[in-house]
Short mmCIF file of C-alpha atoms and ligand atoms in Angstrom, two decimals:
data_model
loop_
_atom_site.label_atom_id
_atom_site.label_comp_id
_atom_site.label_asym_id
_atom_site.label_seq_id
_atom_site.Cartn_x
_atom_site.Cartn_y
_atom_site.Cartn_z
CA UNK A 300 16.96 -42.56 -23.65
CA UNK A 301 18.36 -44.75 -26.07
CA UNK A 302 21.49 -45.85 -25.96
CA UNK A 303 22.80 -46.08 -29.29
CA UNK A 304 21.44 -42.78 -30.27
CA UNK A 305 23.83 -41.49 -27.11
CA UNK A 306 26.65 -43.47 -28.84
CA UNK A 307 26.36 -42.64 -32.09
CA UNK A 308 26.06 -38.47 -31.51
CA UNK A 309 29.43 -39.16 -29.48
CA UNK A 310 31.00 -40.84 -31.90
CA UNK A 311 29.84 -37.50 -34.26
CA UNK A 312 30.65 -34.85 -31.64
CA UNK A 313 33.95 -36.07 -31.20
CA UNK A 314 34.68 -36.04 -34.79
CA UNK A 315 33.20 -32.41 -34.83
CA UNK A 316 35.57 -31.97 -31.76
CA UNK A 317 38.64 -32.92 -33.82
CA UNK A 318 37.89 -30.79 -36.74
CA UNK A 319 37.80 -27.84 -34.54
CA UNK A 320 40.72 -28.21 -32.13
CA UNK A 321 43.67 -29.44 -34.43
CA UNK A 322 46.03 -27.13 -32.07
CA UNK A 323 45.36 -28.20 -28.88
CA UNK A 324 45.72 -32.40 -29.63
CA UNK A 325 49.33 -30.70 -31.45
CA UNK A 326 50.08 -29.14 -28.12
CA UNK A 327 48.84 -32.11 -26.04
CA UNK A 328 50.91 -34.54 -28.27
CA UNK A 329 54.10 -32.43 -28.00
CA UNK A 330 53.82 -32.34 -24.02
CA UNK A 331 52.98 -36.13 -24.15
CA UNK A 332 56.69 -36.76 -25.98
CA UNK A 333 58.56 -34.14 -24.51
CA UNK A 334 57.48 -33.74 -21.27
CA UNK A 335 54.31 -34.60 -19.06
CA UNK A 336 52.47 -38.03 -18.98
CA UNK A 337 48.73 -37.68 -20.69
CA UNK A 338 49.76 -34.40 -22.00
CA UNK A 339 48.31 -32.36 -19.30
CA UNK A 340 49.79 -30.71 -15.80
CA UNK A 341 47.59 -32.61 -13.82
CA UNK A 342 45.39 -35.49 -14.11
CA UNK A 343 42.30 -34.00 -13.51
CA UNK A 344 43.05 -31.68 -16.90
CA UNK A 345 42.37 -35.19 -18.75
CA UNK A 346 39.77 -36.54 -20.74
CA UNK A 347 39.49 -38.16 -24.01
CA UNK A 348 39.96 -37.30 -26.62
CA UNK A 349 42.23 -34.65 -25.34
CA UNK A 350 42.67 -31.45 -23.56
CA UNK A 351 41.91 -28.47 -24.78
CA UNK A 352 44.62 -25.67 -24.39
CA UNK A 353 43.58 -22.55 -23.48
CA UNK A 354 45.32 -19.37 -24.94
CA UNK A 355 43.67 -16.67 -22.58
CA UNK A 356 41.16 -15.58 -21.12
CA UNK A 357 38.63 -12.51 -20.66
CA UNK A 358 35.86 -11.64 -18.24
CA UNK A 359 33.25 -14.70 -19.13
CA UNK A 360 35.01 -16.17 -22.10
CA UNK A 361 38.42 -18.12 -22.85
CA UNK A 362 39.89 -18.10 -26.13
CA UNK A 363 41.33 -21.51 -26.79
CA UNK A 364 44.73 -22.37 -29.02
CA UNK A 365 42.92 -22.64 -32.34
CA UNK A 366 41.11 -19.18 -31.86
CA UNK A 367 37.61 -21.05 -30.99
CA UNK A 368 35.95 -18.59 -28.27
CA UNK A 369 34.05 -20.57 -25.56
CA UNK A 370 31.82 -18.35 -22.73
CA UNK A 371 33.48 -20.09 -19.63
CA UNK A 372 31.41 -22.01 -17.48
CA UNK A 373 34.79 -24.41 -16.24
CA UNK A 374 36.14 -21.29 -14.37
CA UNK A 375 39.47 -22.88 -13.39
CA UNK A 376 37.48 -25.82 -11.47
CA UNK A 377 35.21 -23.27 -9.91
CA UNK A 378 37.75 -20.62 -9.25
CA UNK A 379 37.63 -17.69 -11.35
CA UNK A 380 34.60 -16.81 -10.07
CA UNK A 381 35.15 -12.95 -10.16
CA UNK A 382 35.77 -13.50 -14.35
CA UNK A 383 39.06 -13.60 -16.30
CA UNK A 384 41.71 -10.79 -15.77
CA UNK A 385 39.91 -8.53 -13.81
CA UNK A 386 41.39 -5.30 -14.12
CA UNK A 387 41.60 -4.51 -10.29
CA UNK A 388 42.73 -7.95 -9.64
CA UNK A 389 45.11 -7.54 -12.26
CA UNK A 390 46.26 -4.33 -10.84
CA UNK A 391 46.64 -6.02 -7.67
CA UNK A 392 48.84 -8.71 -8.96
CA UNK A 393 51.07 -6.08 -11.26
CA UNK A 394 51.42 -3.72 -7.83
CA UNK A 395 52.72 -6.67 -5.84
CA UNK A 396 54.93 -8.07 -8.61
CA UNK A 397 56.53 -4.66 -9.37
CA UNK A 398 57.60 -5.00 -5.22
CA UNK A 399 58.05 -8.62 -5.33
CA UNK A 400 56.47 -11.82 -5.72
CA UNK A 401 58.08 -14.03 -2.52
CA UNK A 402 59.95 -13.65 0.56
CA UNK A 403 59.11 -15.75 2.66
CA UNK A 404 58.38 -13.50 5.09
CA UNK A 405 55.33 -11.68 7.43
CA UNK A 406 53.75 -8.77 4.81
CA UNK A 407 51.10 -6.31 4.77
CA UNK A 408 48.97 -8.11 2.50
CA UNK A 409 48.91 -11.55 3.82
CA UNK A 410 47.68 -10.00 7.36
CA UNK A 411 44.73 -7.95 5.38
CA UNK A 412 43.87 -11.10 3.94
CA UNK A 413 43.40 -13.13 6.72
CA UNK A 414 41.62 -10.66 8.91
CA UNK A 415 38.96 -10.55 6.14
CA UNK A 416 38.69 -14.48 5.67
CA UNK A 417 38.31 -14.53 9.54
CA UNK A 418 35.41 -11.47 9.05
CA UNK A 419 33.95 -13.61 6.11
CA UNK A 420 34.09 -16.70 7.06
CA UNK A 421 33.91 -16.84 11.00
CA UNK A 422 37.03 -17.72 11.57
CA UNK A 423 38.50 -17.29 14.69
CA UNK A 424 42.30 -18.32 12.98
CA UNK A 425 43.36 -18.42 9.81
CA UNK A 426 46.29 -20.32 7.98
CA UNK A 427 47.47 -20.46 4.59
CA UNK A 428 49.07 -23.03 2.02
CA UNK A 429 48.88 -23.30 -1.99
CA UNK A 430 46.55 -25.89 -2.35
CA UNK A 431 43.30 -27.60 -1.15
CA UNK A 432 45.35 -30.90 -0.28
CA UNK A 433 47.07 -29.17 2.17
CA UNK A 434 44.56 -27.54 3.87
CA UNK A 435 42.68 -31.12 4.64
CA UNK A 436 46.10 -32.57 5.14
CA UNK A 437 46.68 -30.15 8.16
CA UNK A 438 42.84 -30.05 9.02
CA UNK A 439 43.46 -33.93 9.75
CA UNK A 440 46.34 -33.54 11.26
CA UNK A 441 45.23 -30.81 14.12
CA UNK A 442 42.24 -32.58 14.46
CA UNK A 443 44.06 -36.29 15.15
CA UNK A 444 46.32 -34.04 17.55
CA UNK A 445 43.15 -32.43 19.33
CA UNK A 446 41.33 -35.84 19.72
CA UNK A 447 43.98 -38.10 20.70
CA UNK A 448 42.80 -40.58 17.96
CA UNK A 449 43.70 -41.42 14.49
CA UNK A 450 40.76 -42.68 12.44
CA UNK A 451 39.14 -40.46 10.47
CA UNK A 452 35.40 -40.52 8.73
CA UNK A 453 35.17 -39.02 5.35
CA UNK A 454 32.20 -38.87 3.18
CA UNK A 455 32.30 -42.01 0.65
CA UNK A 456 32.56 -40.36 -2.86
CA UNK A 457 33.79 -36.85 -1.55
CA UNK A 458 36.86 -35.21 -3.02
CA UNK A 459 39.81 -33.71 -0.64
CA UNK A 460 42.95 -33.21 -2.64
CA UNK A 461 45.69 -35.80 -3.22
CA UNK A 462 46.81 -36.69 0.01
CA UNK A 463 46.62 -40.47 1.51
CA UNK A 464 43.58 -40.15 3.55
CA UNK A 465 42.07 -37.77 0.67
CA UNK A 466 42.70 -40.56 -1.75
CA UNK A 467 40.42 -43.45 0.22
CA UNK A 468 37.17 -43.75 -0.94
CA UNK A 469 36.87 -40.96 -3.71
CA UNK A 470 35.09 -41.62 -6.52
CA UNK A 471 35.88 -45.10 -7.72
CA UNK A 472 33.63 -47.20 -9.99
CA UNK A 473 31.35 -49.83 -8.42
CA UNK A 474 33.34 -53.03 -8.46
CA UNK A 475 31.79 -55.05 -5.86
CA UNK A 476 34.95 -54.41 -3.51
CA UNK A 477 32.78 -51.15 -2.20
CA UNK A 478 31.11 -53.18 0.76
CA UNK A 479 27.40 -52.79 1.67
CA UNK A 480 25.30 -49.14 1.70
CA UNK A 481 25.30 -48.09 4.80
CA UNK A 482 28.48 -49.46 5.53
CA UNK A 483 30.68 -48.57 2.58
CA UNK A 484 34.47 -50.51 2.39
CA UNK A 485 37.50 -47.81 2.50
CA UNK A 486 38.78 -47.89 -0.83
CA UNK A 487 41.96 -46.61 -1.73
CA UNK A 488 42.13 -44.84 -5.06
CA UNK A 489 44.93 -46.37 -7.39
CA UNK A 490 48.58 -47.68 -6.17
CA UNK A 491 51.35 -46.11 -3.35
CA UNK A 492 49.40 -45.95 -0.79
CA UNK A 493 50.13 -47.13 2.70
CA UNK A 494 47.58 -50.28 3.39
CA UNK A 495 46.46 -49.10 6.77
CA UNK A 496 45.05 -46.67 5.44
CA UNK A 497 41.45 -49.21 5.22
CA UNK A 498 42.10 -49.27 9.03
CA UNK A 499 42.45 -45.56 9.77
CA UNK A 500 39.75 -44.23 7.42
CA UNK A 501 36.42 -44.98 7.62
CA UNK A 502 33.74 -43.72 4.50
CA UNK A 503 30.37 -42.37 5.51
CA UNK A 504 27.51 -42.52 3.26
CA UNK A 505 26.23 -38.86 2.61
CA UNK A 506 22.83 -38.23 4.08
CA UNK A 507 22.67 -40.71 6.43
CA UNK A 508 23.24 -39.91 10.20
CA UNK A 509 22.32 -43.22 11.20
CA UNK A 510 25.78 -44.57 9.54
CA UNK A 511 27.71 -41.71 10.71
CA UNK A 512 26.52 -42.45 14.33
CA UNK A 513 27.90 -45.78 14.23
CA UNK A 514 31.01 -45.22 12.95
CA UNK A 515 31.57 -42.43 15.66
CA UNK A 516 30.04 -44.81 18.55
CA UNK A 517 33.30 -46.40 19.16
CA UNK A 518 34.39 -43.33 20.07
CA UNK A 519 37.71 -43.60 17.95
CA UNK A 520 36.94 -41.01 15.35
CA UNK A 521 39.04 -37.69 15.36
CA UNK A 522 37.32 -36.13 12.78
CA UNK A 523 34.62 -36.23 9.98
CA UNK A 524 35.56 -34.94 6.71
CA UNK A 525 32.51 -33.37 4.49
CA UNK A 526 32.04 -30.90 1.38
CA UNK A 527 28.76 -28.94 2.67
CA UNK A 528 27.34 -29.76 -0.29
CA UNK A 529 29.00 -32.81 -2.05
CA UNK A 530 30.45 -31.67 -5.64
CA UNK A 531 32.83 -34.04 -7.13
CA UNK A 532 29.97 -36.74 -8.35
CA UNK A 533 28.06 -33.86 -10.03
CA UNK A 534 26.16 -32.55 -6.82
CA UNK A 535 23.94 -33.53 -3.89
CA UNK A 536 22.63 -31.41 -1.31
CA UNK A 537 22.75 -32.22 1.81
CA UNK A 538 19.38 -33.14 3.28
CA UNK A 539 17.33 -30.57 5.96
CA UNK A 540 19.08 -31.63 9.59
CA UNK A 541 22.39 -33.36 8.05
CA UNK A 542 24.57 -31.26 8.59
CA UNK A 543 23.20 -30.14 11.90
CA UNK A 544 22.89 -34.09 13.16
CA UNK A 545 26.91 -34.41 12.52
CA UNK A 546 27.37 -31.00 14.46
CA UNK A 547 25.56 -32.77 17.23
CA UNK A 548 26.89 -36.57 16.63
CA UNK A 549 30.46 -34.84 16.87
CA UNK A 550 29.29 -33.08 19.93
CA UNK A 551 28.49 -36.24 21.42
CA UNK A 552 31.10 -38.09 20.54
CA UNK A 553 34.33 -35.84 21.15
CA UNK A 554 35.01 -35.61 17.61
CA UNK A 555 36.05 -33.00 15.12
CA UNK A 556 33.73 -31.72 12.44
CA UNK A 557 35.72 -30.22 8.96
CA UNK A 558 33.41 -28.75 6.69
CA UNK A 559 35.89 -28.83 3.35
CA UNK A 560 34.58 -25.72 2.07
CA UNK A 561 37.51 -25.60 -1.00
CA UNK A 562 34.62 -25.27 -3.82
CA UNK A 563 31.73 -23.99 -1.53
CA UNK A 564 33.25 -21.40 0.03
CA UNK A 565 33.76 -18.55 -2.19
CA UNK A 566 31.05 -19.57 -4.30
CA UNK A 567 27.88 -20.69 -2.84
CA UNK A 568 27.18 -17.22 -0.99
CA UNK A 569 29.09 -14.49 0.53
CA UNK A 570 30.08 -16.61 3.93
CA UNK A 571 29.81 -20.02 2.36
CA UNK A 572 28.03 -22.74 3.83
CA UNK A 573 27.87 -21.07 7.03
CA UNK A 574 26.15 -18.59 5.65
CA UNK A 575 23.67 -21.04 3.32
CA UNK A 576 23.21 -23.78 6.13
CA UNK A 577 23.82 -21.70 9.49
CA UNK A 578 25.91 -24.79 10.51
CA UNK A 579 29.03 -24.30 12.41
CA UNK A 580 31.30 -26.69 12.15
CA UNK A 581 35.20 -26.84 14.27
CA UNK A 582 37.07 -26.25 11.44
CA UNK A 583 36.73 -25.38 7.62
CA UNK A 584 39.04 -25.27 4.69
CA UNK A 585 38.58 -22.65 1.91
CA UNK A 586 40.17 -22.68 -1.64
CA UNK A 587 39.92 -21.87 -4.97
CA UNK A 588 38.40 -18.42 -5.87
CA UNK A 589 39.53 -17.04 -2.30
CA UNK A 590 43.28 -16.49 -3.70
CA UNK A 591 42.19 -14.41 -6.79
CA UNK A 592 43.23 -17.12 -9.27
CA UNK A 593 46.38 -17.37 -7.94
CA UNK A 594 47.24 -20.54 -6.28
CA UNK A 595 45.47 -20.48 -2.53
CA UNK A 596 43.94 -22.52 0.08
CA UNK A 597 43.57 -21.81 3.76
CA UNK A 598 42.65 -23.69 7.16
CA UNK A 599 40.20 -21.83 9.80
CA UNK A 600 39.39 -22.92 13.03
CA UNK A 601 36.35 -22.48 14.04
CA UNK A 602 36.12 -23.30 17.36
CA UNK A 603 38.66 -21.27 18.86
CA UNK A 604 40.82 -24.11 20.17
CA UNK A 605 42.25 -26.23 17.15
CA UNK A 606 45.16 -23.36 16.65
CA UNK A 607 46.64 -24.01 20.27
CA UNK A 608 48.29 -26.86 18.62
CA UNK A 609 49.86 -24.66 15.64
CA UNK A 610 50.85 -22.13 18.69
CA UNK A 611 52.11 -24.62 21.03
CA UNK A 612 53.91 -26.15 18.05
CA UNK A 613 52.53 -29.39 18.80
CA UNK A 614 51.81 -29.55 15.06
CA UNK A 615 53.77 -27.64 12.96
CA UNK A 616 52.02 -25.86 10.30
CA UNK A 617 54.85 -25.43 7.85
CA UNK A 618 55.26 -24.26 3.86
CA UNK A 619 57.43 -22.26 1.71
CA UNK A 620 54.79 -20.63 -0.01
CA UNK A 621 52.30 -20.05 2.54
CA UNK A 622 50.46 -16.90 2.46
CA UNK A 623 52.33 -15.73 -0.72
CA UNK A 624 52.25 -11.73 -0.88
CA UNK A 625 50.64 -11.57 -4.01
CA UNK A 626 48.19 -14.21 -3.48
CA UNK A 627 47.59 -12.08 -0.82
CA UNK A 628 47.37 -9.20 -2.46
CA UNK A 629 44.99 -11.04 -5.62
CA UNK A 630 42.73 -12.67 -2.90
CA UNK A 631 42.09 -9.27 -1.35
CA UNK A 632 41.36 -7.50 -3.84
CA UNK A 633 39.06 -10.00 -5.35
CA UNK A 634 36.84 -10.80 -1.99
CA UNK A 635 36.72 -7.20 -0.69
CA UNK A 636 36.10 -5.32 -4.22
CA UNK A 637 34.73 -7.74 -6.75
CA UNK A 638 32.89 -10.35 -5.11
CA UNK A 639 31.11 -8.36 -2.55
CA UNK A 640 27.94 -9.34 -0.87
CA UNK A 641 25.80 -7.92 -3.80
CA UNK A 642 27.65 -9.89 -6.30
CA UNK A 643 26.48 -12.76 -4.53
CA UNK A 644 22.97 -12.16 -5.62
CA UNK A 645 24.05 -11.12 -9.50
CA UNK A 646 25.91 -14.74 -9.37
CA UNK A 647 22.41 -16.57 -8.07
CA UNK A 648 19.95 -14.68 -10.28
CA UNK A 649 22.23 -15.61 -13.10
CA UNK A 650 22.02 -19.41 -11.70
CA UNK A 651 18.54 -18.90 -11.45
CA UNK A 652 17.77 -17.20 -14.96
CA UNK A 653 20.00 -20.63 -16.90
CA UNK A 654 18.67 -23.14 -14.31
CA UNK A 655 15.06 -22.16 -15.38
CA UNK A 656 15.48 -22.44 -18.89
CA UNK A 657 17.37 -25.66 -18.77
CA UNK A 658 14.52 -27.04 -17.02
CA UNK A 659 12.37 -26.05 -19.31
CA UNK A 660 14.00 -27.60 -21.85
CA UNK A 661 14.26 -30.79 -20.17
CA UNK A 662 10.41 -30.88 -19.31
CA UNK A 663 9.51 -30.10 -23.01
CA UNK A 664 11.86 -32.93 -23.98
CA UNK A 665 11.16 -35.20 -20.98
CA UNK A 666 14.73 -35.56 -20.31
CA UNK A 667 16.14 -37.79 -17.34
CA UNK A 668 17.61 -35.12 -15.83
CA UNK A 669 17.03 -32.01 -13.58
CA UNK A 670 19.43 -29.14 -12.62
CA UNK A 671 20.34 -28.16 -9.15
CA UNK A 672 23.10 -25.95 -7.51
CA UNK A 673 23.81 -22.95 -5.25
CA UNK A 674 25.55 -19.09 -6.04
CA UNK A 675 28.02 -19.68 -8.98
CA UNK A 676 27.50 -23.18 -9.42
CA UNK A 677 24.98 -25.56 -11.01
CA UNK A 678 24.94 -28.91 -12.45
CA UNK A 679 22.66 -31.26 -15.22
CA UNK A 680 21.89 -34.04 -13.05
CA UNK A 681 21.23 -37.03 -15.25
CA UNK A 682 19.26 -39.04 -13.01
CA UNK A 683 15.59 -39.28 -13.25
CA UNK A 684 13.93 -36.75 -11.07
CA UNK A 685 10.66 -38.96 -10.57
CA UNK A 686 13.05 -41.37 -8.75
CA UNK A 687 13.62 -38.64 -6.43
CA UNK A 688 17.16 -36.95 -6.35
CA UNK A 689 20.58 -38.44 -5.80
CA UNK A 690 21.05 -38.19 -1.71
CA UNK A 691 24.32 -40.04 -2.06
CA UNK A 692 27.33 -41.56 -3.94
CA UNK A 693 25.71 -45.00 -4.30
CA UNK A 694 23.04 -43.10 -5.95
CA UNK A 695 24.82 -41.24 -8.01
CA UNK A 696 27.20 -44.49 -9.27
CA UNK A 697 23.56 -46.71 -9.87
CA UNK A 698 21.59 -44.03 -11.51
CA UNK A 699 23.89 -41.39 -13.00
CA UNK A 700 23.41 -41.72 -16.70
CA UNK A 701 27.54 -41.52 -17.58
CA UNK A 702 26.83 -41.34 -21.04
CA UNK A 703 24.67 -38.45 -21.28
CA UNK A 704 27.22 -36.28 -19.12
CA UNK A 705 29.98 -36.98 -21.23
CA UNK A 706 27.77 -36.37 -24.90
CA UNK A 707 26.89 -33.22 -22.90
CA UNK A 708 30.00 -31.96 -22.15
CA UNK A 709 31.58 -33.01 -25.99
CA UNK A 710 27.99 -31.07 -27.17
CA UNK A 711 28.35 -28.01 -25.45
CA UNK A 712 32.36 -27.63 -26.36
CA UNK A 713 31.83 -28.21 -29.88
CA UNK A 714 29.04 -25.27 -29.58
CA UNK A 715 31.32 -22.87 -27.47
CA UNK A 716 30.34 -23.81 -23.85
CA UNK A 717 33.99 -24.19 -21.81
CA UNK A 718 33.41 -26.91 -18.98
CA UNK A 719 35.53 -28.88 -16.50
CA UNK A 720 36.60 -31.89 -18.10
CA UNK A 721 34.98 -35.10 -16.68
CA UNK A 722 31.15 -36.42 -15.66
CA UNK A 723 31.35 -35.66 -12.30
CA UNK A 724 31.88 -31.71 -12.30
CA UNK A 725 29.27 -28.80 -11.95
CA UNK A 726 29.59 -25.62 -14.29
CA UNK A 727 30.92 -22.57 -12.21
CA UNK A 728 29.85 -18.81 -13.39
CA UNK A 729 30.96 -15.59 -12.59
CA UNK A 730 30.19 -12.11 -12.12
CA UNK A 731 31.31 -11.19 -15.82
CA UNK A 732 28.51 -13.74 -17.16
CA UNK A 733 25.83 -12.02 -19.30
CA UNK A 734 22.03 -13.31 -20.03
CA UNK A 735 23.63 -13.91 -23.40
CA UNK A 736 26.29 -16.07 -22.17
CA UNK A 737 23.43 -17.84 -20.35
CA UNK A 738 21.69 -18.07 -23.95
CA UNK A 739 23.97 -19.48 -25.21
CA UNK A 740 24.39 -22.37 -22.69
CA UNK A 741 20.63 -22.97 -23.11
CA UNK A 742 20.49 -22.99 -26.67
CA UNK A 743 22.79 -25.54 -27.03
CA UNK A 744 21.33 -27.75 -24.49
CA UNK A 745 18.01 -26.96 -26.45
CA UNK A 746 19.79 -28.78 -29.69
CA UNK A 747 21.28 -31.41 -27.89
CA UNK A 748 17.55 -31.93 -26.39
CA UNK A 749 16.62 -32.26 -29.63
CA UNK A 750 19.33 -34.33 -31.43
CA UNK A 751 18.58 -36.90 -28.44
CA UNK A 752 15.01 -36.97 -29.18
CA UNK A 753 15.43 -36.71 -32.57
N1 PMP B 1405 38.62 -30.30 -1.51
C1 PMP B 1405 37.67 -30.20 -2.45
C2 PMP B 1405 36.24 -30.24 -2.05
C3 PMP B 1405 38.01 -30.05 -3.79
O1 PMP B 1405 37.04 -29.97 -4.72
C4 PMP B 1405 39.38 -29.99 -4.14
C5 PMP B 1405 39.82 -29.79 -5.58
N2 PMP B 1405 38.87 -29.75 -6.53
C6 PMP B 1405 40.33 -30.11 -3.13
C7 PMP B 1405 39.92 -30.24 -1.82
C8 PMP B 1405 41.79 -30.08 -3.42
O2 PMP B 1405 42.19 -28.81 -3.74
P1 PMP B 1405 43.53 -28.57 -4.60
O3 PMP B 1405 43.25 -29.11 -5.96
O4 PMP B 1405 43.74 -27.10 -4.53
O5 PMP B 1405 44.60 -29.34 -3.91
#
């Protein structure tokens, strides 16, 4: 594609974008002088030319603060995946409010909520905390305590939260400081952050046992870190036997395999990757949708022996707001009456329905681009297909077409299409989404299509 028709339909979109969002840069530039750097909460909110501020939401579609309606395909970073103020859900969260919100304390709710998650998800333990972070934080942590040993093997490119060992190796630009392929340098993701942390982490290259055999050879690995299916540089599947081999390679090896299933797991299928793959790994961490869009994250083990240390308090497993009774109470409701296992087929056949028609569209246009994804999630790859797909974050960094992404996103939010801000996200759907809402996704792709091509 060529590059300066890319450019130049940017430098239009994001004058359309202007025209059409007047409120939210307002709101962004009063938070930026009053209050919060960038203008935004948190940092993965920003992207130029600003946020846009979102005045509620409804089933499939968010309203934002100039009155522009947008069917939501963002979903809270993949959250809302049962739609926007479900009534049930909504119920849920009035009925616990009206009793209180916190204590601090053991409730009814919290236990219902974790014997499902254990039903769901095969767990054989459950614990809670507020946010992804801190369900790989403690994943690490009990799995470093298990093992003995304190290195730990992450996937180069993948995504887990904020913490130190979350922050090596995410996805950082190629500079030429990111060592060779298949044996990628830890890099450490911006400044305050202890040094030996290059020592005690070491990044994997996705799809490639080979590399992940060597690095747990030495035998001084207590755990590998891994999204199921990698979805913070758009998204890669993992390859048939992957995630079986690193079963087996941790087998071997005596260390501990953490599927980080904080997207996957309430949206791929009913029982998450499990479920899709048939892959057990020793421990998982879910996220995301499974709190009912209220702030949630747990830790399962999986193998039946990680939670000795949280019983033996040999690692405490600590936080105020842990298992919060009406994140309880909204993450219930939503996985035992809304997203139920027949939901799970509405949520691919709608993936199915929009990922066939953007494919179309990008045949009949010979874009460089093809779409992939699983349950309530897809994603424009803009790589060229007859190069074969991305398998891994080198990929993606070489061949990702950065432009494109970013025209697409500023394209499809000028023509009412809500997405997570960035290049490297997927779109997320939910139960409320209609074939029109899926129309409407397509037909603006179809114009963009065209406008490139034009
Ligand atoms: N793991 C993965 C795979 C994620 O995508 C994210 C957030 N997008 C996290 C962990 C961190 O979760 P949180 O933002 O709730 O801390």
């Amino acid at each position: 594609m060529r590059r300066d028709r890319i450019r130049k339909l940017i430098a239009e979109e994001l004058d359309a974008f202007q025209q059409r969002t007047p409120r939210s840069l307002q709101l962004c530039r009063r938070a930026v002088n009053a209050s919060m750097p960038l203008g935004v909460p948190t940092g993965v909110c920003a992207l130029d030319p600003y946020p846009v501020a979102i005045r509620e939401g409804r089933g499939s579609h968010v309203i934002d603060a100039d009155g522009n309606d947008y069917v939501d395909y963002h979903n809270g970073f993949g959250t809302t995946v049962f739609g926007h103020a479900h009534p049930l859900i909504t119920d849920a969260i009035r009925r616990q409010a009206a009793r209180g919100t916190h204590f601090g304390a053991l409730t009814e709710p919290v236990i219902s909520w974790a014997e499902h998650l254990c039903d769901r998800y095969q767990l054989d333990w459950v614990r809670f905390s507020p946010s992804g972070t801190e369900a790989t934080m403690d994943a690490i942590r009990i799995a470093r305590a298990h093992t003995g040993r304190v290195r730990v093997a992450k996937i180069e490119g993948g995504y887990h939260g904020s913490h130190e060992v979350a922050l090596q190796s995410p996805n950082l630009p190629l500079d030429g400081t990111e060592g060779p392929d298949d044996a990628p340098a830890t890099r450490p993701n911006g400044e305050g952050l202890s040094p030996r942390l290059a020592e005690e982490v070491v990044a994997l290259p996705f799809n490639d046992l080979d590399a992940a055999a060597r690095a747990l050879g030495g035998g001084d690995v207590a755990c590998v870190l891994v999204e199921p299916i990698l979805m913070n540089v758009g998204t890669i599947w993992p390859q048939p036997g992957y995630l079986q081999g690193l079963r087996e390679l941790c087998d071997i090896h005596g260390s501990v395999l953490i599927f980080d299933e904080t997207k996957t797991g309430a949206t791929i299928a009913w029982g998450g990757a499990e479920e899709l793959f048939g892959v057990r790994p020793h421990m998982k961490t879910l996220g995301k949708g499974i709190g009912g869009g209220l702030p949630a994250a747990a830790l399962g083990d999986t193998d039946g022996r990680m939670f000795e240390l949280i019983e033996s308090w040999r690692v405490p497993h600590l936080g105020t707001f842990n298992g919060n009774p009406a994140t309880a109470a909204a993450g219930l409701v939503a996985l035992t009456e809304v997203l139920t296992p027949d939901a799970y087929d509405r949520l691919e056949a709608h993936r199915q329905r929009l990922t066939r028609e953007l494919n179309r569209i990008i045949a009949d246009y010979e874009l460089p681009a093809y779409v992939i994804g699983a349950g309530a999630k897809g994603c424009v790859v803009w790589a060229d297909p007859s190069q074969g797909r991305l398998v891994n974050f080198r990929d993606y960094r070489r061949r990702f077409d950065f432009d494109a992404a970013y025209l697409t996103w500023l394209w499809l939010m000028n023509r009412g299409v809500f997405l997570a801000p960035g290049q490297d996200e997927q779109w997320t759907h939910s139960i409320a989404h209609t074939d029109t809402d899926a129309d409407r996704f397509a037909g603006a792709f179809a114009e963009l299509a065209r406008a490139l091509r034009a």
